[in-house]
Structures are given as C-alpha cells and as structure tokens.
Short mmCIF file of C-alpha atoms and ligand atoms in Angstrom, two decimals:
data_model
loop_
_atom_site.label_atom_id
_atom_site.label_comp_id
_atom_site.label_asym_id
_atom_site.label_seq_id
_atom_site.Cartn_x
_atom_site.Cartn_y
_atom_site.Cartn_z
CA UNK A 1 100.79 92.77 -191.22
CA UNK A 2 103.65 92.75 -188.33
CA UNK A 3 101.49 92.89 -184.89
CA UNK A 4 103.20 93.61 -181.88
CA UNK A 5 103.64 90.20 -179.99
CA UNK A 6 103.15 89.51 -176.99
CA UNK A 7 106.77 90.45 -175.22
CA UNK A 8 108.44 91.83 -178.16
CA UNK A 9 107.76 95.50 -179.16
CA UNK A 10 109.68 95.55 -182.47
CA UNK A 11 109.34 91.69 -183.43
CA UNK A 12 107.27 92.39 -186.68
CA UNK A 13 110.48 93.45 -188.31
CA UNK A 14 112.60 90.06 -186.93
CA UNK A 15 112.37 86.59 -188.47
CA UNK A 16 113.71 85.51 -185.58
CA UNK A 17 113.22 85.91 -181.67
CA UNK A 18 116.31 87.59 -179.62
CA UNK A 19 118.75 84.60 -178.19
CA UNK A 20 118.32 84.42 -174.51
CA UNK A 21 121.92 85.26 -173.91
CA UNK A 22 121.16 88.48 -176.02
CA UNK A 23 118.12 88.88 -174.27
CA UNK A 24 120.16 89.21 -170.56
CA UNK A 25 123.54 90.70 -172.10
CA UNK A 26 120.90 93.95 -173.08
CA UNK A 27 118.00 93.90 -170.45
CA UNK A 28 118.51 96.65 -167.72
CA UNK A 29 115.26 95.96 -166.08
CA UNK A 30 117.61 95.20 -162.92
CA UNK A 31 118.85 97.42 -162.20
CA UNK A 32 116.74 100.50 -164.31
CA UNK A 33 113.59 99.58 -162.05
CA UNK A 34 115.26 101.67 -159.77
CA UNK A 35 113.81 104.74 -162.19
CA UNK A 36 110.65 103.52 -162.01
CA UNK A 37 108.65 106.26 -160.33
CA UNK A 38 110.35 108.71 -161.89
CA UNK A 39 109.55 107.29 -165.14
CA UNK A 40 105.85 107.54 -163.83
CA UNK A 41 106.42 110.81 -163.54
CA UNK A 42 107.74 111.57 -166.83
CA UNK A 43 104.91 109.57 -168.50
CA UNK A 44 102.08 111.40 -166.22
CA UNK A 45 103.66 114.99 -167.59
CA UNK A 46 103.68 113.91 -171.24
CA UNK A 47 100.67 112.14 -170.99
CA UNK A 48 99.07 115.78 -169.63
CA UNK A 49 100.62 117.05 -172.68
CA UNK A 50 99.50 115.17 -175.28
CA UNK A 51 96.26 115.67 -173.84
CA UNK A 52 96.37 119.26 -173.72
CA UNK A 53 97.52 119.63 -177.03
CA UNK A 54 94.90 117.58 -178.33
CA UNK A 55 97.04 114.05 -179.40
CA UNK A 56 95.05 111.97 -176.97
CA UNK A 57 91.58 111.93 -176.22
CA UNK A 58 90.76 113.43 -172.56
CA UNK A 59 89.52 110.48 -171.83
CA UNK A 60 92.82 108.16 -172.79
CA UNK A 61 94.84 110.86 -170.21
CA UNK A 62 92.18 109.86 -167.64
CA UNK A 63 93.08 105.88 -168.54
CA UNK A 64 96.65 106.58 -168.65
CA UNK A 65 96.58 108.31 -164.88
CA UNK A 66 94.32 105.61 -163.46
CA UNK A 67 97.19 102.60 -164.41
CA UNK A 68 100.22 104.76 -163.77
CA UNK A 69 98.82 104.95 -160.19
CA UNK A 70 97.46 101.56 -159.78
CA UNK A 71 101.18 100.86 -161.21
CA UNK A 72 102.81 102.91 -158.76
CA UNK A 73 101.29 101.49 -155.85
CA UNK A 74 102.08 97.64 -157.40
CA UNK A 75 105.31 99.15 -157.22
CA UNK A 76 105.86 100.64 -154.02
CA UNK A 77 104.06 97.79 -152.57
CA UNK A 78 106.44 95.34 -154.19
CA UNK A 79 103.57 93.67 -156.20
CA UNK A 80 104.98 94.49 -159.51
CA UNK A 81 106.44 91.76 -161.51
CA UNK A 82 109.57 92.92 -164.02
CA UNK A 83 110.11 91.03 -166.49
CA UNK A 84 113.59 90.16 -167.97
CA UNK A 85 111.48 89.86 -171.44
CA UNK A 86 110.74 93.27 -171.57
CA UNK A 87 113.76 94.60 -171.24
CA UNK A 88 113.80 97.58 -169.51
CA UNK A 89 111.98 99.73 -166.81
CA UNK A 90 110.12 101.85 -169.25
CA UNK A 91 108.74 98.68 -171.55
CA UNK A 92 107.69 97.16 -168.41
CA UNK A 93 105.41 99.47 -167.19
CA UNK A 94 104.21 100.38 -170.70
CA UNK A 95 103.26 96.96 -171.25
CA UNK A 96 101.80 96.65 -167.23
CA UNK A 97 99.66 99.69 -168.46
CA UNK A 98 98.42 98.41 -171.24
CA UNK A 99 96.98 95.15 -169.95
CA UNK A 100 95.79 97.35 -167.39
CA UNK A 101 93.77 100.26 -169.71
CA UNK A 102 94.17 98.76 -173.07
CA UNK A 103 94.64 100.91 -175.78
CA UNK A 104 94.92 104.20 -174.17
CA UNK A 105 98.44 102.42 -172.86
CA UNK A 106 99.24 102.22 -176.12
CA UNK A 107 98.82 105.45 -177.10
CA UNK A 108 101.12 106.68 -174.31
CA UNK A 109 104.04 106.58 -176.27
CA UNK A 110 102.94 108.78 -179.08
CA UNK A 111 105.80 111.31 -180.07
CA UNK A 112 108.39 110.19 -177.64
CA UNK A 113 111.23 107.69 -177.66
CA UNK A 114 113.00 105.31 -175.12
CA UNK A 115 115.86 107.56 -175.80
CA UNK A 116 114.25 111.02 -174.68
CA UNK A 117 112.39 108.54 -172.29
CA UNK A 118 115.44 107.45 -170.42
CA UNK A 119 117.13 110.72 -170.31
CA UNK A 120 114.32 112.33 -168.59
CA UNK A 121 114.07 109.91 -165.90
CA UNK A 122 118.08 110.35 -164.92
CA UNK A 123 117.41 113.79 -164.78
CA UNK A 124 114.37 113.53 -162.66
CA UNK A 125 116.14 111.26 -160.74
CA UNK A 126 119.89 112.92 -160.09
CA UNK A 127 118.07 116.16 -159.24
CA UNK A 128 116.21 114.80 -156.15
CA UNK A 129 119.40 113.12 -155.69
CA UNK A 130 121.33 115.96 -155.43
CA UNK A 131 118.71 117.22 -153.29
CA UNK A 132 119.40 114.56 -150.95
CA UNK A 133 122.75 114.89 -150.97
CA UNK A 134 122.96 118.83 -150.27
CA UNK A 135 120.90 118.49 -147.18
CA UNK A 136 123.33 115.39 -145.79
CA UNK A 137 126.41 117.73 -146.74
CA UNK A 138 124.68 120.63 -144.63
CA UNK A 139 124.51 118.06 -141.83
CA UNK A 140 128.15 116.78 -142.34
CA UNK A 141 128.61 120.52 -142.00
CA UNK A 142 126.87 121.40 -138.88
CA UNK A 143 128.55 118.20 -137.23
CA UNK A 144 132.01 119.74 -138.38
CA UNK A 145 130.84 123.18 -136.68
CA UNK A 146 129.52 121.46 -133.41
CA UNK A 147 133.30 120.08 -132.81
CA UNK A 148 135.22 122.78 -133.42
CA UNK A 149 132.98 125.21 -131.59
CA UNK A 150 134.27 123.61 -128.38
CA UNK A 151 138.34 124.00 -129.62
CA UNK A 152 139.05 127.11 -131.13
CA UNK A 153 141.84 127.49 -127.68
CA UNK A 154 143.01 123.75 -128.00
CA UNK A 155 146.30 123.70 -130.23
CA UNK A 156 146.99 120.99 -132.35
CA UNK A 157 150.68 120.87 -134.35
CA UNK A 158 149.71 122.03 -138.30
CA UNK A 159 151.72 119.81 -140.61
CA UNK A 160 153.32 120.23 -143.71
CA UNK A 161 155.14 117.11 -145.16
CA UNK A 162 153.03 115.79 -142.18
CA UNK A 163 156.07 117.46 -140.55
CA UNK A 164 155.15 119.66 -137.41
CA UNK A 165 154.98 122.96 -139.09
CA UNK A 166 153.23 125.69 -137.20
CA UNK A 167 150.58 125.55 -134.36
CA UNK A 168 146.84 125.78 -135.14
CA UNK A 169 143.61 125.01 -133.50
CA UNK A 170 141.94 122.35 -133.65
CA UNK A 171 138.48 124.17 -134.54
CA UNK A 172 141.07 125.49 -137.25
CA UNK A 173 141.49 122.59 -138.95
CA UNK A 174 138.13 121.09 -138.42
CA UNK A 175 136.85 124.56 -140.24
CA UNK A 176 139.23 123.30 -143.54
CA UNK A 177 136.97 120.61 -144.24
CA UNK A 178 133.69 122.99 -143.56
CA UNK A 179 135.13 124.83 -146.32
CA UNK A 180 135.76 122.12 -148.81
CA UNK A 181 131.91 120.65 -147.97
CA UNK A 182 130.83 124.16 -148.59
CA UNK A 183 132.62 124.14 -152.10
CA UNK A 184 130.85 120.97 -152.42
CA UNK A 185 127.63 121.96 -152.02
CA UNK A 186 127.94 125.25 -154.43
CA UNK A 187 129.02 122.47 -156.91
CA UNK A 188 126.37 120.21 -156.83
CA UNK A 189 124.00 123.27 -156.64
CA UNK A 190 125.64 124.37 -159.73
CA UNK A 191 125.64 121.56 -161.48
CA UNK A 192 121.76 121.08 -160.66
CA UNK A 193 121.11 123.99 -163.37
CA UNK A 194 122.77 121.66 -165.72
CA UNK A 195 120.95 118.27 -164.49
CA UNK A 196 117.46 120.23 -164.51
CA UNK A 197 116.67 120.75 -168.18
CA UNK A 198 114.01 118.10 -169.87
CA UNK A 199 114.98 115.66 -172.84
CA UNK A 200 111.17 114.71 -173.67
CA UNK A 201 110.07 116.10 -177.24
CA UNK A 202 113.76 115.20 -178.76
CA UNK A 203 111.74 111.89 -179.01
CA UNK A 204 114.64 109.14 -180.90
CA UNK A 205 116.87 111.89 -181.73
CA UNK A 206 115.05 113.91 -184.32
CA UNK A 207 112.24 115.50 -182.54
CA UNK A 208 108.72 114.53 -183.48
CA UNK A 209 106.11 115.35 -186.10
CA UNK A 210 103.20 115.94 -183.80
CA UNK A 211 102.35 119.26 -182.40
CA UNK A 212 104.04 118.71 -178.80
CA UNK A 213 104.71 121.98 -176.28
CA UNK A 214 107.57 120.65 -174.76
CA UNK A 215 107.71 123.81 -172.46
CA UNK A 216 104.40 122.58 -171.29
CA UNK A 217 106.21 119.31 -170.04
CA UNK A 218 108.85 120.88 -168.40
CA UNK A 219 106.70 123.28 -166.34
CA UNK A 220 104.63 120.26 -165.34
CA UNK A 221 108.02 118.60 -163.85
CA UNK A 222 109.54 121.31 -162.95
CA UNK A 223 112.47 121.62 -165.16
CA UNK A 224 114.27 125.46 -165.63
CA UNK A 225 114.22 124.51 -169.33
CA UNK A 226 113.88 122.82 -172.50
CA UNK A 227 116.99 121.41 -174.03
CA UNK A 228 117.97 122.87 -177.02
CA UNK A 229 118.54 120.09 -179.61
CA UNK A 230 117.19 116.97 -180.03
CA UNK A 231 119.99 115.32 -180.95
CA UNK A 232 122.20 116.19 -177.70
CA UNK A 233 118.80 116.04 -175.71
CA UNK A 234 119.37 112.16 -176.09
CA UNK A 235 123.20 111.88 -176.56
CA UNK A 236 125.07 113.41 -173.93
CA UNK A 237 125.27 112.28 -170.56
CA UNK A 238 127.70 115.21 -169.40
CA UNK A 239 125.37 116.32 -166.40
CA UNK A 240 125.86 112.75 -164.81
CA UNK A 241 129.68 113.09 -165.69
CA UNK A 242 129.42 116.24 -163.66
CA UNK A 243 127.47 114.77 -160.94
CA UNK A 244 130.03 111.87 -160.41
CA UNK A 245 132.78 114.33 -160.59
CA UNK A 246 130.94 116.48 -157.85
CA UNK A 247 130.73 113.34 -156.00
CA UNK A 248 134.27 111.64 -156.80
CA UNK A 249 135.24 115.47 -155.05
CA UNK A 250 133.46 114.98 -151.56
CA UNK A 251 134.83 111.55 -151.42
CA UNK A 252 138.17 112.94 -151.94
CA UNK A 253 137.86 115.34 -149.08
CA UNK A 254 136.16 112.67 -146.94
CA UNK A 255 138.89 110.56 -147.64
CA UNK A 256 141.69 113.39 -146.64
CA UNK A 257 139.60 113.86 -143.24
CA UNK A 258 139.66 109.60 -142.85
CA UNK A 259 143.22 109.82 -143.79
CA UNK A 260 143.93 112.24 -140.54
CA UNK A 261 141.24 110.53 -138.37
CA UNK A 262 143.00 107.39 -138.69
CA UNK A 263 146.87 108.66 -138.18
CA UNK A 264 145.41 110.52 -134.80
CA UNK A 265 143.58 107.54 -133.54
CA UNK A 266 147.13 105.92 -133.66
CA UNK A 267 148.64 105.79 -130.18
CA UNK A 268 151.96 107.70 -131.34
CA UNK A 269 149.39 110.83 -132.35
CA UNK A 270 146.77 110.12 -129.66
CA UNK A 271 145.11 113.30 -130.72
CA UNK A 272 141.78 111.65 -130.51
CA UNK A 273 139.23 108.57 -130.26
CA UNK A 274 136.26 107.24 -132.58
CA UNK A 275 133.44 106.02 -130.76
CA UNK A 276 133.42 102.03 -130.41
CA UNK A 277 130.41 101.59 -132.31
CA UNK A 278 132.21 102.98 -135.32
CA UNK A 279 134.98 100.60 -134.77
CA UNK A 280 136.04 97.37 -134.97
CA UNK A 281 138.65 94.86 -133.15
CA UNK A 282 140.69 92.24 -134.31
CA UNK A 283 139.50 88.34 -134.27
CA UNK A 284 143.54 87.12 -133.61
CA UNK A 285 144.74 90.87 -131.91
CA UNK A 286 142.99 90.98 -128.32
CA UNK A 287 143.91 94.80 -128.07
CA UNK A 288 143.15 96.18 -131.67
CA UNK A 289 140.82 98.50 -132.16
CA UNK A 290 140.40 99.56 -135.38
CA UNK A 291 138.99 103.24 -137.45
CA UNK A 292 137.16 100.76 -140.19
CA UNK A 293 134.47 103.39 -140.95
CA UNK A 294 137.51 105.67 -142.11
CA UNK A 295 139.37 103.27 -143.55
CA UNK A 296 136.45 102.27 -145.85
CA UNK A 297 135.71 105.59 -146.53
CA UNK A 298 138.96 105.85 -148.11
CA UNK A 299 138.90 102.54 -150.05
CA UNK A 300 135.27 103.82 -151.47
CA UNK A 301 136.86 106.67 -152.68
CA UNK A 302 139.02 104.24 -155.25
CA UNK A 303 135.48 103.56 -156.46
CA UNK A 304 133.68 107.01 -157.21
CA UNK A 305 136.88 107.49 -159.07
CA UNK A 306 136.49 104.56 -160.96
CA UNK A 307 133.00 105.33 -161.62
CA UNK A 308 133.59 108.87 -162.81
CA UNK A 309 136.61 107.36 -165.38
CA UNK A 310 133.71 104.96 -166.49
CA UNK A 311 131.05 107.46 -167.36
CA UNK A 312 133.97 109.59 -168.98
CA UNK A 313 134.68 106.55 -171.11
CA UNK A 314 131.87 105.54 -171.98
CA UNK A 315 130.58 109.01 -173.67
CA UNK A 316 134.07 109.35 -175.49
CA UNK A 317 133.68 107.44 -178.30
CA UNK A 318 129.83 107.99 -179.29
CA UNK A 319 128.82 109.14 -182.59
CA UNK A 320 125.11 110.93 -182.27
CA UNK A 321 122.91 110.45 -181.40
CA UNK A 322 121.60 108.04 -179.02
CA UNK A 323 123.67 104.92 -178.54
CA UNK A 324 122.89 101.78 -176.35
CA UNK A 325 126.47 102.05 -174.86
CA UNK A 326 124.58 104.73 -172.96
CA UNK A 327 122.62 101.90 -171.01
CA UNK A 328 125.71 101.15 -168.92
CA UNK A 329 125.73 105.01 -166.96
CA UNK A 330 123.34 103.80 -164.65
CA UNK A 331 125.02 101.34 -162.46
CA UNK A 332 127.91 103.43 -162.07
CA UNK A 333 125.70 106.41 -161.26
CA UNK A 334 123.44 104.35 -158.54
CA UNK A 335 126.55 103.16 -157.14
CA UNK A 336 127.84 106.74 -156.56
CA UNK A 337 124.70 107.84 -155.10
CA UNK A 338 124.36 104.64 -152.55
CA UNK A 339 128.54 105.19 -152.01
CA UNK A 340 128.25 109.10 -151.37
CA UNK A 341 124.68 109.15 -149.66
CA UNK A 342 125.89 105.89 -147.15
CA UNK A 343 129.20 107.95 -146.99
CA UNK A 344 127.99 111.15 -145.59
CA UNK A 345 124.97 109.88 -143.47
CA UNK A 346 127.83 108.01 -141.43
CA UNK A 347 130.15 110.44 -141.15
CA UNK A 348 127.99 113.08 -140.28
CA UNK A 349 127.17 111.11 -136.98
CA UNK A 350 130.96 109.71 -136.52
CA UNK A 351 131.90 113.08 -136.08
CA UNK A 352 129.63 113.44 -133.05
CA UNK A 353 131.56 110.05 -131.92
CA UNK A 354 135.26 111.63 -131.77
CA UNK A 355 136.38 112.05 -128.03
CA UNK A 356 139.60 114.92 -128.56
CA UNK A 357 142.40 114.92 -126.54
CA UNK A 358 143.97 118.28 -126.14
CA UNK A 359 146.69 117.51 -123.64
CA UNK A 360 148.04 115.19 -126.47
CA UNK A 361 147.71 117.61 -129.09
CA UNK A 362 149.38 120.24 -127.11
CA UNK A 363 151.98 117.98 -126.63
CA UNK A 364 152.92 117.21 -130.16
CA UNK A 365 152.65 121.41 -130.57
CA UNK A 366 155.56 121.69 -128.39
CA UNK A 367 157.48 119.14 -129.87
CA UNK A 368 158.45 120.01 -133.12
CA UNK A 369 159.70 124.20 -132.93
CA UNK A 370 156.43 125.06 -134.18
CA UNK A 371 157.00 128.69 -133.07
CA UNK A 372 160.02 128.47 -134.55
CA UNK A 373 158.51 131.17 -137.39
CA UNK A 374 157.33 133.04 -135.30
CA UNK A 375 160.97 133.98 -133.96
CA UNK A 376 161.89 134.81 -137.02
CA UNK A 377 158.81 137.36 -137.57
CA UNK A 378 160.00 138.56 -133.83
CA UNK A 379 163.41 139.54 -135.43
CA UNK A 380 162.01 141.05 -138.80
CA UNK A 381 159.22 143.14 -137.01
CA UNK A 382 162.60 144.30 -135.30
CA UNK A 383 164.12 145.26 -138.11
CA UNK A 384 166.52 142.05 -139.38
CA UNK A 385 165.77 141.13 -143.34
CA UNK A 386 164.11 137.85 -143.33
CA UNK A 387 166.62 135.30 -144.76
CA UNK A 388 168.35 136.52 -141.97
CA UNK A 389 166.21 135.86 -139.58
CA UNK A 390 165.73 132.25 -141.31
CA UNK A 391 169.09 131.51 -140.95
CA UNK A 392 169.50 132.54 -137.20
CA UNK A 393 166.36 131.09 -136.24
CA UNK A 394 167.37 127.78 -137.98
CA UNK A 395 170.96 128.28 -136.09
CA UNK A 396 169.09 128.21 -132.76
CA UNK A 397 166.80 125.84 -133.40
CA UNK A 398 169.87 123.51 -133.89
CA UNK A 399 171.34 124.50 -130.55
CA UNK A 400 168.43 123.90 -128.74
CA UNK A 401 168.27 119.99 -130.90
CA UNK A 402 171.63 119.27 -129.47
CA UNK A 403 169.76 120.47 -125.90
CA UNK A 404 166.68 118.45 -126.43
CA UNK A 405 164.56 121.37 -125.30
CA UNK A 406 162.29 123.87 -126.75
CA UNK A 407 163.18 127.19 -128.06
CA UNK A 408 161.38 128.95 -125.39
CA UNK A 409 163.46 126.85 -122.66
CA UNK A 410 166.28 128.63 -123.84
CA UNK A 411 167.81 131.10 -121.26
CA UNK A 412 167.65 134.64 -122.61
CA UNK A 413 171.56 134.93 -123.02
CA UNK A 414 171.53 131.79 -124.74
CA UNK A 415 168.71 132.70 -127.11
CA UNK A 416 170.79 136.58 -127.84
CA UNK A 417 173.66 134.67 -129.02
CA UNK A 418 172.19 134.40 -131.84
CA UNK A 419 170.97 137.92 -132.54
CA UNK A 420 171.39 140.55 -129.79
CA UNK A 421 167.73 141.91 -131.13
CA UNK A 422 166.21 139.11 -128.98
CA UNK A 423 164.73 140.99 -125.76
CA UNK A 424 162.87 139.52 -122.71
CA UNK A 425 159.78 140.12 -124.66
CA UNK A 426 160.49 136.84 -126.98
CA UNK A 427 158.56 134.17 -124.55
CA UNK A 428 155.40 135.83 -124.83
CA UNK A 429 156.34 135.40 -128.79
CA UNK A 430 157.43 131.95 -128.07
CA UNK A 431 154.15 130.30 -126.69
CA UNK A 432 152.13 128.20 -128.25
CA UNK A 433 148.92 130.51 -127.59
CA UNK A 434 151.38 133.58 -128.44
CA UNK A 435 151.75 132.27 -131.91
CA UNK A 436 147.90 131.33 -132.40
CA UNK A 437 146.92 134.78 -131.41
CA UNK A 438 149.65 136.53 -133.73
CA UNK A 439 147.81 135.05 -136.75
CA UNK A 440 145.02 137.42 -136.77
CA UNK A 441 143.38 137.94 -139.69
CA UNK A 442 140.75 136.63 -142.04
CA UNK A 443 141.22 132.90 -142.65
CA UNK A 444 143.95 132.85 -139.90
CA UNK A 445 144.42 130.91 -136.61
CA UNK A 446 143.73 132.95 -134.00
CA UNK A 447 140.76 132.22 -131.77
CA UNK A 448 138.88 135.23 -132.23
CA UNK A 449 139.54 134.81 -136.19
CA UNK A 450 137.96 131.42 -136.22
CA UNK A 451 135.32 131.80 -133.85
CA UNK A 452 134.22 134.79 -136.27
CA UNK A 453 134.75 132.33 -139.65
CA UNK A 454 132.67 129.43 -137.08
CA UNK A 455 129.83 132.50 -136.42
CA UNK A 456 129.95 132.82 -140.48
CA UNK A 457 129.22 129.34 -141.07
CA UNK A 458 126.53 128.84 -139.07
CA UNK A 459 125.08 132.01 -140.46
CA UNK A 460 125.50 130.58 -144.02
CA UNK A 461 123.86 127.06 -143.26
CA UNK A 462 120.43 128.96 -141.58
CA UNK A 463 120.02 131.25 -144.46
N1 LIG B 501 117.39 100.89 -171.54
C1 LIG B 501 117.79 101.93 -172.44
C2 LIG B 501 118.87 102.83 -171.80
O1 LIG B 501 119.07 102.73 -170.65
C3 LIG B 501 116.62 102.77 -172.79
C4 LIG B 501 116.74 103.40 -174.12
C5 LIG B 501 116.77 102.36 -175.17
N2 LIG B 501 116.63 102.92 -176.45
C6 LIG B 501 116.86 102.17 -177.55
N3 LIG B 501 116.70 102.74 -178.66
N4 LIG B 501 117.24 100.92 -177.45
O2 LIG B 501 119.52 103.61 -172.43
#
C-alpha cells in the first residue's frame, strides 16, 4: 500500500522522486513562509471546527493547538527550519506538527485543501495589510494637514501645462493630495469587504464530503462571510488584483507629489527644501544635492504598475479551478506591500522635512499674469460678454510683455485703453491676494475656503 514518505506527501502515486530542478522551479517555501502565522491561524480556526462538529476527537484539537503554538514560537523565534523538500509554507508546518503531535497532525488536514488553504492565508494576510496601510495613509494625511495649516495666505503660481496659470495657496495645493489619500483610503476600505470573505470549506475546488460549518470558521477569524462557491473560493485572485490596483493608485499620487517636490527643490523654482537627511549629494558634483527619496518614489511607482499588470496576467488565462500558475501572486503582492508600506512610512515624515519658501513662491505668482483672469471676470461682472473680455485681456497682457511689467503696473490710462470699463477699482482686482480671496467657494482658493476644507479634514481623520 502507498505510505506517505518521509518528504513527499503524494509519492505513493509516483514511480519516481521529483528532479531537484523541479523540486526548486515549484517550491515557494521562500518566499510563502512569509504566511506562516497566518496559516497558523487558519489551521487553529478549522482545527476548532472540525472539533466542534465532531471530525476530530477533542482531544486531537487539544494536540493540534499545543504544536501550532510550540510552532509559532519556533517561528517567531527563528528556530524553525523550512525545508525546500516540502515545498511550501503550509506542508512545512503540517509536517513540523506532525513530528511534533503525531497523528493528530495528521488529521489536521481533514476536509480542506492546499488550494482553500492558501487562499485563506492571503486573505488573512492582505486584510491586516490593508490595515496597516490605512493607518500610514491617515498619517501621510495628517503630515499633509500640518503643512498647509501654516500656508493657507502664502501664494504659490497654479500651473496648467506647468504653465503659470492662476494663483493658489500653497495649503491649496497641499489639500489636493489630502484628497487623493482620502480617495485612497475609501478604496482600500472598500476593497477590504471584498478581501474579507473565507475560502476554507471549498477544500480542492469541490467542497468536501464531511459535515463542515464553514460559517463557524469564518466567525472564528473574523471574516464578514463565506464565499459562495467552491470553485471561485479557490480560483480567483481578483481581491489581490484590487489590492495592487489600490496600491499601484497611491503610488501614482505619491509619485505626482515627488514629481512637484523635485521641480521646486530646483533652484529656478526654489519654492522649497527637503531636509538633508532625505537627501543625497553627488560623489564627482561638490554642490549637488539631490531629492533621491522622491526620485525613488517615482521609479517604484514603475514597479507597483508592473506588479498589478502581473497579477492581471496571470489570472487571464486560467481555466477553474485552482491552478498552480496561482503560486506566482505572492511575490508580486509582498513586493507591493514592502514598496507601498516603505513608501508611505517615509513620506509621511519627509513631509515634516520640507522648509517652504514663500517669498519665492510669491515671486513666480507675479511672474506669469496669473491675475490675468481675473481681469477678465472684472470686465464681465461689468457687463462685457466674456470672449470679449478674453480677447482684451489677452490684448493687454501683450502690451504689458512688450513692457516687461505686470498687469497691475500698468498706469490706469494705459490699462482703459483697452476697455474704458476698467475703473480705479481694478488693482484691488489685480493682486495676488485679491484674486485668492475672489475664489470663494467650496473647493476654491480662498483662505477662509481652505482653512474650512483643512477644519473638515481634520474632523474626518478623528472620527
Ligand atoms: N503553494 C501553493 C500556492 O501558492 C499552495 C497550493 C498548492 N496546491 C496544489 N494543489 N498544488 O498556490
């Protein structure tokens, strides 16, 4: 009769042993050890149920939960020793807890699979990493709101085309990306739901033919609920598609915010510095000093990406159920959680490094006729049809190009030449602060506008 041997579970059905290339080309143990106490976990709740439900003696459960935690600590001690041979993170500690407790280790896996096995433990372990993650968003978030409480008044150029377009503030701006980590954060919330719903039960893909009370199991680990069918219960990674696409989107707006933080560090901006610990110089350039945390920030990006467009390809070509293709989500997935959770813990303390400069900003503001809209509003509020305005407003901003001065330097006379609706009453319209103030309504630039969206915020991250 076929026995199991001594590091092969399946070898009474092989005439042969697995080639040792074979063997590494399919063992995961290392990098899946990284599920390890999660897999604890899982095997603790269906251990419970099998017990409950009368599969396993009360006395195998109390076997079972005596090596699991004797395993545990081997593990978290760094005693444990994984073994190529055994494939995988779940066959190693099966087989650990089995020398340990004999039998009773074997009877562990009764009605479940690898396949439901695995599945559970990436759940169990992308929903405390999403955990993680929301909390280091809500810090990124309350470093964003720190900032710009101090600069709702300072006035910054906004671009478009990276063109000076229209004055903001500088809190203005910095409140963008509060809104995009916000977005963030209802995402990965969302997609939690998704994450949070337990495999165990679909056992290979079929289910299993002892009496199991799966809802039993996913009380005991907290899950919101059972999935459905057995078949997708083991199939479909979507939820970690999800959760790299969450994650590919926070890199993306970290990288926008690296992309700006490294254009204003440049002298020609000079809108603000990064602290020297975040930086790095040059080992031929005696002056450089250089935004590397930003920079990298952005490169990582590139690989989030590329790790969402490899979980995506991986599932698109899968029959059901279960296939061993499905082995290769993890690395990309560990790598996204090291690349987003590294990502935010250091940004949300670079942006406590960032000195601002406001007389540079201000400078830039006055530059580029950034109030040059707000002369046209002047002459519509005073009755002139808009293109019209456009077009005399774009007239005098001409004149004042040939001058090389700004529109409010303009004489009065010279400013009515080009409508004779222009009164004294245009440089209050014309100022920098004049044009902030004008924009004074939800979501808009004015001080008292973003001070009330700052008071929001912080109102949203303490409830
Ligand atoms: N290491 C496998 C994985 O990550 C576990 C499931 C293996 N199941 C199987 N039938 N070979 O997907």
């Amino acid at each position: 009769m076929a026995t199991m041997q001594d590091n092969q579970t399946w070898s009474g059905r092989f005439n042969e042993p697995v080639a040792e290339l074979v063997k590494r080309y399919t063992a995961s143990v290392d990098f899946d050890k990284r599920l390890a106490l999660f897999d604890i976990q899982g095997s603790l709740a269906h251990a419970q149920m099998l017990a409950h439900c009368n599969i396993i003696s009360a006395q195998d459960l109390q076997d079972i939960q005596r090596g699991l935690a004797q395993i545990e600590n081997e593990i978290i001690n760094g005693d444990f020793v994984w073994l190529l041979d055994l494939e995988d993170v779940h066959l190693n500690i099966e087989k650990r807890l089995t020398t340990l407790v004999g039998d009773a280790g074997k009877r562990l896996h009764t009605g479940r699979s690898r396949n439901d096995q695995v599945a559970t433990d990436i759940r169990l372990y992308l929903r405390s990493s999403i955990d993680d993650i929301i909390l280091l968003l809500k810090a990124m978030q309350t470093s964003l709101l720190n900032l710009a409480q101090h600069h709702t008044h300072t006035i910054m150029p906004g671009f478009t085309h990276l063109q000076v377009a229209q004055p903001v503030s500088f809190a203005h701006h910095l409140m963008a990306y509060f809104e995009m980590c916000q977005r963030d954060v209802e995402r990965f919330s969302d997609a939690r739901h998704r994450v949070n719903r337990l495999p165990l039960g679909a056992a290979a893909l079929a289910g299993t033919s002892y009496p199991i009370k799966r809802e039993f199991v996913a009380e005991l680990l907290g899950f919101e609920a059972v999935c459905q069918n057995s078949l997708d219960a083991v199939s479909d990674r979507d939820f970690a598609i999800e959760f790299t696409a969450c994650a590919a989107l926070v890199m993306t707006h970290l990288s926008r915010l690296s992309e700006e933080l490294i254009l204003w560090m440049n002298p020609r901006f000079g809108f603000i510095d990064i602290a020297d610990r975040f930086c790095t110089g040059s080992s031929i350039m005696p002056q450089k000093k250089n935004p590397d945390v930003p920079e990298l920030v952005r490169g990582k990006t590139g690989r989030v990406n590329g790790n969402l467009v490899a979980l995506l390809t991986l599932m698109k070509g899968q029959p059901l159920a279960y296939n061993k293709d499905n082995q290769e989500d993890k690395e990309p997935l560990f790598d996204t959680v090291d690349t987003l959770t590294q990502t935010l813990r250091i940004y949300a303390d670079m942006m406590t490094g960032i000195t601002v400069k406001p007389e540079a900003m201000r400078r830039a503001a006055l530059q580029g006729y950034a109030t040059a809209t707000d002369l046209a509003d002047y002459l519509v509020k005073k009755g002139l049809p808009f293109r019209d305005a456009h077009e005399a407003v774009a007239l005098a901003v001409r004149y004042a190009e040939q001058k090389n001065c700004d529109l409010a330097e303009l004489k009065l006379e010279e400013l009515q030449e080009f409508s004779n609706l222009i009164s004294d009453d245009i440089y209050a319209v014309l100022t920098l602060e004049g044009s902030l103030a004008a924009r004074n309504h939800t979501g808009g630039t004015a001080p008292q506008q973003v001070e009330a969206a700052i008071a929001r915020a912080r109102k949203l991250l303490a409830g």
